[in-house]
PDB file of C-alpha atoms and ligand atoms in Angstrom:
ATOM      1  CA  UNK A   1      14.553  56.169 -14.311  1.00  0.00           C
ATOM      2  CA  UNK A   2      15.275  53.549 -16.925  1.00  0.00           C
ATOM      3  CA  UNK A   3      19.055  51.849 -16.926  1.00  0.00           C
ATOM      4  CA  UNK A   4      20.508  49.738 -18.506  1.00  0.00           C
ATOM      5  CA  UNK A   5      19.861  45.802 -17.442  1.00  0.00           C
ATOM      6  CA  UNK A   6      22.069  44.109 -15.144  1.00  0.00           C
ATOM      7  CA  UNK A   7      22.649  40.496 -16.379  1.00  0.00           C
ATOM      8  CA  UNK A   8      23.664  38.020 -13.822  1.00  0.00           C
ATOM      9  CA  UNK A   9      25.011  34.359 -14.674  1.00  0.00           C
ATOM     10  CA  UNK A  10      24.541  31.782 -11.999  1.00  0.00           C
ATOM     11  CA  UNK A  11      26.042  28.559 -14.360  1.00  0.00           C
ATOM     12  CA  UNK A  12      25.992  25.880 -12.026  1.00  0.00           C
ATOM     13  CA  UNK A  13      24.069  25.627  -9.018  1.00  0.00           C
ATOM     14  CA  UNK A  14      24.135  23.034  -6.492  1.00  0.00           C
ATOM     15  CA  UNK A  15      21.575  20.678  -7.397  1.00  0.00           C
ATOM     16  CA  UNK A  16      21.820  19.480 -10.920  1.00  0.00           C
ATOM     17  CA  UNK A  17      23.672  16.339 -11.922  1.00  0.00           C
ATOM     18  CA  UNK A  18      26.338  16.367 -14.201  1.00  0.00           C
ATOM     19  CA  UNK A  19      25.534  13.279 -15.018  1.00  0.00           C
ATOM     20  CA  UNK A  20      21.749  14.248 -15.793  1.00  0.00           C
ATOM     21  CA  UNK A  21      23.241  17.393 -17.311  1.00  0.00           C
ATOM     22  CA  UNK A  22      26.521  16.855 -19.478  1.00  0.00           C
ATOM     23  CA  UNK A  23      26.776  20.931 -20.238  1.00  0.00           C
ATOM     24  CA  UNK A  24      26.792  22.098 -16.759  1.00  0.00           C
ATOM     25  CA  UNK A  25      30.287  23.378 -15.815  1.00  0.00           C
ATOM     26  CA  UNK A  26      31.493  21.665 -12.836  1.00  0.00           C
ATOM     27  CA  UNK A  27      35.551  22.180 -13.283  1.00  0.00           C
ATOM     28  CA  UNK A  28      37.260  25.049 -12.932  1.00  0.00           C
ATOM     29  CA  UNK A  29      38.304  25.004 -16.036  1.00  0.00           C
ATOM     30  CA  UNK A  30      34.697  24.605 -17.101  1.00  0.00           C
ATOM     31  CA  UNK A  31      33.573  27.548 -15.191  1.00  0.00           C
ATOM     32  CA  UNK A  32      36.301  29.457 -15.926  1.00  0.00           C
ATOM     33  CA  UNK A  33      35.654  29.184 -19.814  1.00  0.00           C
ATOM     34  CA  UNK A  34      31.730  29.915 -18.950  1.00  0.00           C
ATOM     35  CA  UNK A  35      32.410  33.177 -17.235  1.00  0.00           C
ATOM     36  CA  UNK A  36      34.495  34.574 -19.676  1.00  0.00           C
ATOM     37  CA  UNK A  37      32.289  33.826 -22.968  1.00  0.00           C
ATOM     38  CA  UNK A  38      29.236  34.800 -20.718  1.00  0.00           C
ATOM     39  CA  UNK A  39      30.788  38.126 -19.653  1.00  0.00           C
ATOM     40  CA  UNK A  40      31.734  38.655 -23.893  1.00  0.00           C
ATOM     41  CA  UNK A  41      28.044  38.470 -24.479  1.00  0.00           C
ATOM     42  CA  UNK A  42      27.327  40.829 -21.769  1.00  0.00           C
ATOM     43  CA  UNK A  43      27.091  39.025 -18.565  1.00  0.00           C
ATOM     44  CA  UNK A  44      28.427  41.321 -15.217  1.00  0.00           C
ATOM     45  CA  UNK A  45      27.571  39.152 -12.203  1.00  0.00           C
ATOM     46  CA  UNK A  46      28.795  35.763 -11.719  1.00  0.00           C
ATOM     47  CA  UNK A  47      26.871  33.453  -9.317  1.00  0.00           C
ATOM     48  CA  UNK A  48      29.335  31.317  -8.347  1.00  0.00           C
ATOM     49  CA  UNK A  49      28.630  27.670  -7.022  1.00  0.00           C
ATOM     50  CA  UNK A  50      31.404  24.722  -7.046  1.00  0.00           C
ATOM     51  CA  UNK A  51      31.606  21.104  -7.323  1.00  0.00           C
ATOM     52  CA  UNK A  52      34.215  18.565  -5.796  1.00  0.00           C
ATOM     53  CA  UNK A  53      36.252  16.341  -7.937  1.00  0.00           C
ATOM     54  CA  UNK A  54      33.312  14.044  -8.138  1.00  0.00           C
ATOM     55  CA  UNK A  55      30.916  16.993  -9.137  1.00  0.00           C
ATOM     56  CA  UNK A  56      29.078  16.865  -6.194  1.00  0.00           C
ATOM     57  CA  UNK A  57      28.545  20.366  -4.428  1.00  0.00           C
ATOM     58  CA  UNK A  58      31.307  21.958  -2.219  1.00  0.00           C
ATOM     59  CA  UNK A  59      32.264  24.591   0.067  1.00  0.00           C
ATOM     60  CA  UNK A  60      35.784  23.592   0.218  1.00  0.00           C
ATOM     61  CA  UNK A  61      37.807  26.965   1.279  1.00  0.00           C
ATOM     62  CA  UNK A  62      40.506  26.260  -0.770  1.00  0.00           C
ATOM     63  CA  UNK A  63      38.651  25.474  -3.965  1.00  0.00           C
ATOM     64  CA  UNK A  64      36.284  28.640  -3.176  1.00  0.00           C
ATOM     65  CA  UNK A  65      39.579  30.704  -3.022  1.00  0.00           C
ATOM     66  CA  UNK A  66      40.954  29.051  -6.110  1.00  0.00           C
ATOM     67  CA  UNK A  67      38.184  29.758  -7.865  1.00  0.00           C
ATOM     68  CA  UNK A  68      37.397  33.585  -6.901  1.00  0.00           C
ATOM     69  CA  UNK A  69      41.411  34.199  -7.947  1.00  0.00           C
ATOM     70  CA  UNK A  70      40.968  32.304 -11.002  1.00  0.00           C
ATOM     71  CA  UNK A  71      38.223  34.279 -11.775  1.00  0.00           C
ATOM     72  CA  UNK A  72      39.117  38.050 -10.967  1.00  0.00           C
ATOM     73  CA  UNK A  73      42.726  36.907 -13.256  1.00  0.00           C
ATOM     74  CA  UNK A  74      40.681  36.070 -16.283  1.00  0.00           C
ATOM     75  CA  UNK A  75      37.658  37.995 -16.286  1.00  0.00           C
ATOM     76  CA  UNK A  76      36.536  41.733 -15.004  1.00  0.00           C
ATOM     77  CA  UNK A  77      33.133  39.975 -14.150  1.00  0.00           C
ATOM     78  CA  UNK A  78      31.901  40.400 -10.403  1.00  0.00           C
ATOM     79  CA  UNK A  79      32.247  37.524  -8.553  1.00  0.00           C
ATOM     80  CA  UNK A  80      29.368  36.558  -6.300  1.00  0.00           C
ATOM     81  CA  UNK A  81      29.671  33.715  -4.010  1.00  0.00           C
ATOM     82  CA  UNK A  82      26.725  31.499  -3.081  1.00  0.00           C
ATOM     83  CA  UNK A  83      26.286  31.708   0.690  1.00  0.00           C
ATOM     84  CA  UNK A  84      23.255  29.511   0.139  1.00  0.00           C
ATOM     85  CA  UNK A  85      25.464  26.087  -1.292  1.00  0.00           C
ATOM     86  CA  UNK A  86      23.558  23.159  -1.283  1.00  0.00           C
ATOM     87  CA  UNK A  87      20.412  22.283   1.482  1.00  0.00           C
ATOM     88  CA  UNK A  88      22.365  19.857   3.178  1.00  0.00           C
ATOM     89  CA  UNK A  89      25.347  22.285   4.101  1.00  0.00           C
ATOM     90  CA  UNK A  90      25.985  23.351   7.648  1.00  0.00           C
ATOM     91  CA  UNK A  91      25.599  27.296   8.742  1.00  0.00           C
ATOM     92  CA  UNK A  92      29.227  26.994   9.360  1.00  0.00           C
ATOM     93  CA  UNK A  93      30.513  26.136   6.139  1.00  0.00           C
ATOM     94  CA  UNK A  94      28.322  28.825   4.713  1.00  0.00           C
ATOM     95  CA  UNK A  95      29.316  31.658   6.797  1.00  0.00           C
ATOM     96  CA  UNK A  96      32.885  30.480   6.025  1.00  0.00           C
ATOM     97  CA  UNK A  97      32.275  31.182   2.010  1.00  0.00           C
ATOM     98  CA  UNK A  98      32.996  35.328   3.141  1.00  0.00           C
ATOM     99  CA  UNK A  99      36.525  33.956   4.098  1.00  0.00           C
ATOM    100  CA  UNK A 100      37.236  33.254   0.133  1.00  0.00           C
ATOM    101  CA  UNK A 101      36.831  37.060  -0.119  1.00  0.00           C
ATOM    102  CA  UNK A 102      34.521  37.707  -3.006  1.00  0.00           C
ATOM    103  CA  UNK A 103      33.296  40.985  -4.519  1.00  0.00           C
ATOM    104  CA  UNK A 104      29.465  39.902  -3.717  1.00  0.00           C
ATOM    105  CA  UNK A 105      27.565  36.968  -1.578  1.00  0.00           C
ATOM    106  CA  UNK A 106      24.317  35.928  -1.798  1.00  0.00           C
ATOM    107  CA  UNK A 107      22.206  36.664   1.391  1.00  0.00           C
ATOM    108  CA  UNK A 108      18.684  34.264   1.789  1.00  0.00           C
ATOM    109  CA  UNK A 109      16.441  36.491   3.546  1.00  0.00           C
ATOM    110  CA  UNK A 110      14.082  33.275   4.692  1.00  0.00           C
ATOM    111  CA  UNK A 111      13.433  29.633   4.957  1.00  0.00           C
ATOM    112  CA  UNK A 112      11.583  27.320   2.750  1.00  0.00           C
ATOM    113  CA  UNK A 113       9.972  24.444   1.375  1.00  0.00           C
ATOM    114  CA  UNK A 114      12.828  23.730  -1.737  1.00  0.00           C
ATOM    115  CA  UNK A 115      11.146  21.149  -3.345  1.00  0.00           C
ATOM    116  CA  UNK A 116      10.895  17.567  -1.359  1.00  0.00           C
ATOM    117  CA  UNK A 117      14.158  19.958   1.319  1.00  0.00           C
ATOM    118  CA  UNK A 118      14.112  22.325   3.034  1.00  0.00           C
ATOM    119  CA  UNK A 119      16.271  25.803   2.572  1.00  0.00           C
ATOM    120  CA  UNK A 120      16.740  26.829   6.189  1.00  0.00           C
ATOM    121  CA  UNK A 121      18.057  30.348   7.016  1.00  0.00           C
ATOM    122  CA  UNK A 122      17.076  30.967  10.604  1.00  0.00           C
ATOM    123  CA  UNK A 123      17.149  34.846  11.493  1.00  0.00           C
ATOM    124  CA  UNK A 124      20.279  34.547  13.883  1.00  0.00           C
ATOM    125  CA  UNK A 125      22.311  33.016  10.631  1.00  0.00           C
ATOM    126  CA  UNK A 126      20.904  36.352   8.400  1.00  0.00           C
ATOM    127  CA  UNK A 127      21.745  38.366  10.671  1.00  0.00           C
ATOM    128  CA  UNK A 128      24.925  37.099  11.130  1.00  0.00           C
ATOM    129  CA  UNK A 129      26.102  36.709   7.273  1.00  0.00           C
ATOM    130  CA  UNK A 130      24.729  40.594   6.653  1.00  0.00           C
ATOM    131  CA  UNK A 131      27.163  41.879   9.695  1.00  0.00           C
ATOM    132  CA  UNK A 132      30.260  40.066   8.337  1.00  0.00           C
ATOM    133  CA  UNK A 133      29.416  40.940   4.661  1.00  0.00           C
ATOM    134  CA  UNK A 134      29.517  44.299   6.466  1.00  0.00           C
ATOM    135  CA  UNK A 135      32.556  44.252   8.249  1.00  0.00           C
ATOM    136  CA  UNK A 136      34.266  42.744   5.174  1.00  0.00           C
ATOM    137  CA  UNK A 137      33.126  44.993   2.853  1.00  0.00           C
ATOM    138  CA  UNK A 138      31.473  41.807   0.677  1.00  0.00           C
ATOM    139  CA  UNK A 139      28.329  43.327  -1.021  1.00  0.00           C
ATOM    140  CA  UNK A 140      24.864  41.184  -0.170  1.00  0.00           C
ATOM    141  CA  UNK A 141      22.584  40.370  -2.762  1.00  0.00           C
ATOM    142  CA  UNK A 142      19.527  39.322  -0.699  1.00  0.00           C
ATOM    143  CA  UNK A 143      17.757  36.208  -1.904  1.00  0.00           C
ATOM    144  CA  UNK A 144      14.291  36.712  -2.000  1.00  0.00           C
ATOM    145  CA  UNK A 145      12.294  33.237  -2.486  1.00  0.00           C
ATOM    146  CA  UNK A 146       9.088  34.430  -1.217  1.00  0.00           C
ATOM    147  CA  UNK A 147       7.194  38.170  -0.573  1.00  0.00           C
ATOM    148  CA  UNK A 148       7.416  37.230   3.531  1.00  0.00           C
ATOM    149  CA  UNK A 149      11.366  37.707   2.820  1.00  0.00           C
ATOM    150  CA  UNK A 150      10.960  41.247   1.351  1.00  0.00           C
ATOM    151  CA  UNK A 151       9.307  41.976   5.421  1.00  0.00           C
ATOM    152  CA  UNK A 152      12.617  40.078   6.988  1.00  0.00           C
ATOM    153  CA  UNK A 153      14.529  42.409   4.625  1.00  0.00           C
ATOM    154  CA  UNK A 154      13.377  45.388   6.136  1.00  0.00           C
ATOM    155  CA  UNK A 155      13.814  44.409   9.771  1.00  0.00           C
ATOM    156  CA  UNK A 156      17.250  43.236   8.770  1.00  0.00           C
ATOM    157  CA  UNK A 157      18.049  46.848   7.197  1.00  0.00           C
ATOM    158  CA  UNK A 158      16.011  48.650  10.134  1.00  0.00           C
ATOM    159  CA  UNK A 159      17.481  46.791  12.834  1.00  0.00           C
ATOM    160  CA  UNK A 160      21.439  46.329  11.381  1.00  0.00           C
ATOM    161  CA  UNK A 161      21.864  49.088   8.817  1.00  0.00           C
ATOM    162  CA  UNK A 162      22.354  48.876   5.477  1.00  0.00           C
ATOM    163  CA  UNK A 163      24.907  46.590   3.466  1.00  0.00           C
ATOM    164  CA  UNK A 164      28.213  46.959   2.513  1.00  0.00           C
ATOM    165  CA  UNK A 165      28.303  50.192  -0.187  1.00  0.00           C
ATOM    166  CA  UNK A 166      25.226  51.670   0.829  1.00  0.00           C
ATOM    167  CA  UNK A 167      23.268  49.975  -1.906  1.00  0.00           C
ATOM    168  CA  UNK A 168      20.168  47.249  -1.660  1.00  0.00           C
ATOM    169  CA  UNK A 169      19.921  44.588  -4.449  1.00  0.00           C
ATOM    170  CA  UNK A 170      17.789  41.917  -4.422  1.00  0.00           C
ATOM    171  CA  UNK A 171      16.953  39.045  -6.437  1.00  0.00           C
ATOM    172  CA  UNK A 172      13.702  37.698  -6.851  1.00  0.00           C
ATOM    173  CA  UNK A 173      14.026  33.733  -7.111  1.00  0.00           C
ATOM    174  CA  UNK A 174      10.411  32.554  -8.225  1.00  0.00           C
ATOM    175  CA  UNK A 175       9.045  29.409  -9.064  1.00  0.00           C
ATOM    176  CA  UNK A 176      10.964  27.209  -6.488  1.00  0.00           C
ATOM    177  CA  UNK A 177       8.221  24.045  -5.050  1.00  0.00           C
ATOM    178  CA  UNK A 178       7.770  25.991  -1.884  1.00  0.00           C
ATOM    179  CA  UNK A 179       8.559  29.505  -3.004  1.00  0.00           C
ATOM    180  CA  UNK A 180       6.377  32.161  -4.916  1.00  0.00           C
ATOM    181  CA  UNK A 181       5.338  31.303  -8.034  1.00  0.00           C
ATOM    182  CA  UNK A 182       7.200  32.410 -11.331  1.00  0.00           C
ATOM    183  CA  UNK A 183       4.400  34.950 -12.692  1.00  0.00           C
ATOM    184  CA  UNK A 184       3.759  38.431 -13.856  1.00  0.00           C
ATOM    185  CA  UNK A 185       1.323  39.005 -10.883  1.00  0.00           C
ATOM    186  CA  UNK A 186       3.819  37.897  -8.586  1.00  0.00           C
ATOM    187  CA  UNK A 187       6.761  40.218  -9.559  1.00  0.00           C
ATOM    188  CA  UNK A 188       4.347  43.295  -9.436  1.00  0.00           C
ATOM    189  CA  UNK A 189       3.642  42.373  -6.061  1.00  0.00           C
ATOM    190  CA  UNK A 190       7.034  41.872  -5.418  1.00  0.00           C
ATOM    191  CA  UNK A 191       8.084  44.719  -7.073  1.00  0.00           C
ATOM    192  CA  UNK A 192       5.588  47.307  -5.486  1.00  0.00           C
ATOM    193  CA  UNK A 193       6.746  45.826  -1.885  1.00  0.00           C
ATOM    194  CA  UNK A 194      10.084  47.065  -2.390  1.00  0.00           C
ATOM    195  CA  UNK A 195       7.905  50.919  -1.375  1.00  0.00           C
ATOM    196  CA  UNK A 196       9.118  49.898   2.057  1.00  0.00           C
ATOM    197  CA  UNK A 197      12.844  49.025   1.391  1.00  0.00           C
ATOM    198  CA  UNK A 198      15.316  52.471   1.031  1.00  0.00           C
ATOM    199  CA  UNK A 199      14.696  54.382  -2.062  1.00  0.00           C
ATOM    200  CA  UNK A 200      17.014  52.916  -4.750  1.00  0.00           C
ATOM    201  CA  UNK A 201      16.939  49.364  -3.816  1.00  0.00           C
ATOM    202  CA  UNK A 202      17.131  47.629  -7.417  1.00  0.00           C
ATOM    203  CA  UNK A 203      16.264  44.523  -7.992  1.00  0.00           C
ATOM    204  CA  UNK A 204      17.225  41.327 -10.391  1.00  0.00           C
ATOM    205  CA  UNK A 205      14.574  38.185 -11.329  1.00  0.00           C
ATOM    206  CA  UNK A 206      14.924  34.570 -12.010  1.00  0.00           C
ATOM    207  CA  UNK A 207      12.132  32.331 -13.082  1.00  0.00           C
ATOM    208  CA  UNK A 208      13.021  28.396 -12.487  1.00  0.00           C
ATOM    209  CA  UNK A 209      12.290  25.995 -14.975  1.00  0.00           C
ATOM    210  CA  UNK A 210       9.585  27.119 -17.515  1.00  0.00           C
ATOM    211  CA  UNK A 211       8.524  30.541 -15.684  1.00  0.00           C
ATOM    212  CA  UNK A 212      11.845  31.776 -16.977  1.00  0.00           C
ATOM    213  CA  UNK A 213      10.641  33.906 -19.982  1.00  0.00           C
ATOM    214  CA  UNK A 214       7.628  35.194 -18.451  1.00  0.00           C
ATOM    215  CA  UNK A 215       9.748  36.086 -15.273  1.00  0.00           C
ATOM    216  CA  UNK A 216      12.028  38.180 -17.540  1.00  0.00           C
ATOM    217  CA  UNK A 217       9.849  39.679 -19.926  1.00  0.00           C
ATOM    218  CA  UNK A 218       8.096  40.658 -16.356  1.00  0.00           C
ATOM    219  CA  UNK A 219      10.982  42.196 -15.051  1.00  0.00           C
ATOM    220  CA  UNK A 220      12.329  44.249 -17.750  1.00  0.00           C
ATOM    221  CA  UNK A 221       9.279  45.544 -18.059  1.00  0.00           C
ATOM    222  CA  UNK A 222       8.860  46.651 -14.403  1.00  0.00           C
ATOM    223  CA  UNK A 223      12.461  48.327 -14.521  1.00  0.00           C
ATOM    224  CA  UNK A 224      14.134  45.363 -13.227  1.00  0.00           C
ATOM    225  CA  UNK A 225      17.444  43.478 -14.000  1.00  0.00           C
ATOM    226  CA  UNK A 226      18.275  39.594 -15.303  1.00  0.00           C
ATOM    227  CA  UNK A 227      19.207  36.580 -13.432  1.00  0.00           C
ATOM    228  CA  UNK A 228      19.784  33.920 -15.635  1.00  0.00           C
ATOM    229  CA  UNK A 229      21.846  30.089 -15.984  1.00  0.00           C
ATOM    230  CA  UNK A 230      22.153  26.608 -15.654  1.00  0.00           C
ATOM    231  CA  UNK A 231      21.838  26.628 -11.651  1.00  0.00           C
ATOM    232  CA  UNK A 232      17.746  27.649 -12.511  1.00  0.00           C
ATOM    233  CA  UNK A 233      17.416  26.731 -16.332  1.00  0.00           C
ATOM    234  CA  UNK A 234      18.246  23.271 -17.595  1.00  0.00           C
ATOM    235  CA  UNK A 235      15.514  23.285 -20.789  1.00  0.00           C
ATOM    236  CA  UNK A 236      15.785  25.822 -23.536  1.00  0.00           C
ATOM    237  CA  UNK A 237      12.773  25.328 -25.011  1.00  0.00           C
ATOM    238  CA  UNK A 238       9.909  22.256 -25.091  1.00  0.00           C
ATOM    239  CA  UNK A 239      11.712  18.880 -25.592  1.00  0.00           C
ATOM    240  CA  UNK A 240      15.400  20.835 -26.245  1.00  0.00           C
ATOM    241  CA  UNK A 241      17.966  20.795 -22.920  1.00  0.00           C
ATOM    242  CA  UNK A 242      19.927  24.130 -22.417  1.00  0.00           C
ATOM    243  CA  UNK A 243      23.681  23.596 -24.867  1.00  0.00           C
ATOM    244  CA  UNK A 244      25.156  25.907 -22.343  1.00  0.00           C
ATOM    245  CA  UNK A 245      24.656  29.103 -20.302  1.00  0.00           C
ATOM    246  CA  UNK A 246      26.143  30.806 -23.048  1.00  0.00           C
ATOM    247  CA  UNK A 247      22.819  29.968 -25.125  1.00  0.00           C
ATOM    248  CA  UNK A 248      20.887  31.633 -21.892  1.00  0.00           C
ATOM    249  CA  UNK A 249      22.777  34.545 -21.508  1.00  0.00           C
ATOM    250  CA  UNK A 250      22.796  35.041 -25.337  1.00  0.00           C
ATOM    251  CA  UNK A 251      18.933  34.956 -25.284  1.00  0.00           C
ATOM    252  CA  UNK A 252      18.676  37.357 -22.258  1.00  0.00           C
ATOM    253  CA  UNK A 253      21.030  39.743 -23.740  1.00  0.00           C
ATOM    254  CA  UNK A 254      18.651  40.144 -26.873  1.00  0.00           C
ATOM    255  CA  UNK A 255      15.379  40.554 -24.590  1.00  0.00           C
ATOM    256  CA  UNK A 256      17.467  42.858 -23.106  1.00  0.00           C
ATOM    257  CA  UNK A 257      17.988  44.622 -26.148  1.00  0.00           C
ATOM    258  CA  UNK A 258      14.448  44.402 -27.499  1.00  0.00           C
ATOM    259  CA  UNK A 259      13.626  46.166 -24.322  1.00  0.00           C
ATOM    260  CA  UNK A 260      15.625  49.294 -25.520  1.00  0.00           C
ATOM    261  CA  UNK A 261      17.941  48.166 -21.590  1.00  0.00           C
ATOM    262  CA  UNK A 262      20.969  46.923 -23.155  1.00  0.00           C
ATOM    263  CA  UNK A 263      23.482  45.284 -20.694  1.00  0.00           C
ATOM    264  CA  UNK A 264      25.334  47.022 -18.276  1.00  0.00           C
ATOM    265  CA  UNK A 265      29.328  46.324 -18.367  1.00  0.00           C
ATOM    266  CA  UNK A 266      30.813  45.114 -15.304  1.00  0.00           C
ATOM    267  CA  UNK A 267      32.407  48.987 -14.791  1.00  0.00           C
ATOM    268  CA  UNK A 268      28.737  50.009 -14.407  1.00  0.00           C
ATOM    269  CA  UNK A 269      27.452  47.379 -12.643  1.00  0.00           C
ATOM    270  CA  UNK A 270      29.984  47.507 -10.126  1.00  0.00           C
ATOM    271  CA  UNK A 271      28.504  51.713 -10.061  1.00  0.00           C
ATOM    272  CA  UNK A 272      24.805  50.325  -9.481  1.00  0.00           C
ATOM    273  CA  UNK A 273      25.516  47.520  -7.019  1.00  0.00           C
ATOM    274  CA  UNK A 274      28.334  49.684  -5.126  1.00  0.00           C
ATOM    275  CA  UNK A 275      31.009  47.255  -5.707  1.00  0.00           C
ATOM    276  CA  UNK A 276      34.736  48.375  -5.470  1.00  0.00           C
ATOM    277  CA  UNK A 277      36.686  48.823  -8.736  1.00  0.00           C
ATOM    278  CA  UNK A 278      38.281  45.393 -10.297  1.00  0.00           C
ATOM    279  CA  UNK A 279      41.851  45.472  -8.639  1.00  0.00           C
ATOM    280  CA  UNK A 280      41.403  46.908  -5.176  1.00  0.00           C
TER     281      UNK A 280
HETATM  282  N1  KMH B   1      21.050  25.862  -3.706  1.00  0.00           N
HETATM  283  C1  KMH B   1      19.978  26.418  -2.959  1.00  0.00           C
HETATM  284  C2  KMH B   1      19.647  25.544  -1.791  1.00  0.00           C
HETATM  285  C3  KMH B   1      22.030  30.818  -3.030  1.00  0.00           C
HETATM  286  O1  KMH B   1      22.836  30.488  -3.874  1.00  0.00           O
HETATM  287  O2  KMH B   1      22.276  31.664  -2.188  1.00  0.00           O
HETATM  288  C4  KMH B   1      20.267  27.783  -2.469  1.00  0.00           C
HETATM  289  C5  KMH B   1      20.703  28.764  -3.445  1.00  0.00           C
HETATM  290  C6  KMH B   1      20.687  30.162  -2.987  1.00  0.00           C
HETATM  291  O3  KMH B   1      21.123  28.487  -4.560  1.00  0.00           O
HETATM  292 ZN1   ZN B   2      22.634  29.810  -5.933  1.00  0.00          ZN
END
């Protein structure tokens, strides 16, 4: 069955500069501005990473809960926390992001090669962050960086049950140096491996860099849903940088729309993903 699209902004990300990239919101303020011009275009899903006062990546609980409040008062958006933060963050610190109490966290089913780092997420720490998100009632969107991490999904599910509102999302990440590549071919093969995950499981689709447009032409046509930001997408087109994630969102919104998918609003999405009303 054909649905609406789900679009998901992730703004920020951990690893850009500001200083590299002057439109990347690193404030509150900033972010807070974002989300609520990105959920008027049609944005549901907010993928949320912070900075520190210097604009350097943090997983300060105090800013985290700052920012999830300041974000539920202005906006109906759902607010997804990045349990991933930066490489160089400690399992600790990101197990601790489910203490800010957001609607959604991301869940990396894997490790891997990220560029010259590596992205480590050792089975004992999945398994851990999918029982809390459990517990707590935070909804998991699994991180899927490679097709190996569809198999880990399934154990994970097999072994530990199924997440928080009954419901499996994933999100295809594609196109990281060390990941899957950002491709049509790819996304079919990830798409037709999801046979093995429960019947339902949706999924969303990112492309970094330049595999962006293919990546979501890809996945509207196979049925799937939108990732799309600054944290993946810092060039708009050849030789023009990304204004804002505004600009992104704007341009997913009409692919969207071309595809006969308009976007879902946050009420739905919240019905797809099996996330509690705003206001609980
Ligand atoms: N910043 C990357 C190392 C996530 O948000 O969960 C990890 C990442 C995934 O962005
Ligand atoms: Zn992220």
């Amino acid at each position: 069955m054909t649905t609406g699209t789900l679009i998901t902004v992730a703004p920020t990300g951990a690893e850009s500069a500001k200083a590299e990239v002057p439109a990347l919101p690193v404030t509150l303020d900033e972010l807070l501005l974002t989300a609520k011009e990105c959920e008027a275009l049609g944005a549901a899903v907010i993928h949320v990473h912070i900075r520190d006062d210097e604009a350097k990546p943090t997983l300060d609980q105090g800013r985290l809960r700052e920012t999830v409040a300041a974000l539920r008062e202005g906006t109906d958006l759902i607010v997804q926390l990045s349990s991933g933060g930066a490489v160089t963050d400690p399992e600790a610190d990101r197990l601790a992001v489910l203490d800010a109490g957001p609607d959604m966290a991301s869940c990396t089913m894997g490790t891997l090669n990220f560029g010259d780092d590596v992205f480590l997420n050792r089975w004992e720490f999945i398994v851990d962050l999918h029982t809390r998100m459990q517990e707590r009632g935070i909804v998991p969107e699994y991180e899927i960086f490679d097709l190996g991490h569809l198999t880990a999904l399934q154990r994970l599910l097999g072994k530990y049950g199924l997440p928080a509102g009954g419901h499996v999302h994933v999100d295809f990440v594609m196109g990281v140096p060390g990941g899957m590549p950002g491709n049509t071919a790819t996304l079919v093969a990830a798409h037709q491996a999801l046979r093995d995950l429960p019947e339902g499981t949706t999924f969303s689709a990112t492309g970094i860099g330049r595999s962006t447009i293919p990546v979501m032409l890809a996945s509207l046509s196979a049925g799937g849903h939108l990732r799309v930001g600054m944290e993946d997408t810092v060039t708009y087109a050849k030789g023009r940088p990304v204004e804002s994630n505004m600009q992104l969102v704007a341009r997913a919104v009409g692919f969207a729309q071309l595809a006969q998918r308009p976007p879902l609003t946050t009420a739905e999405a919240r019905g797809l993903l099996g996330v509690p009303a705003a206001g609980r």
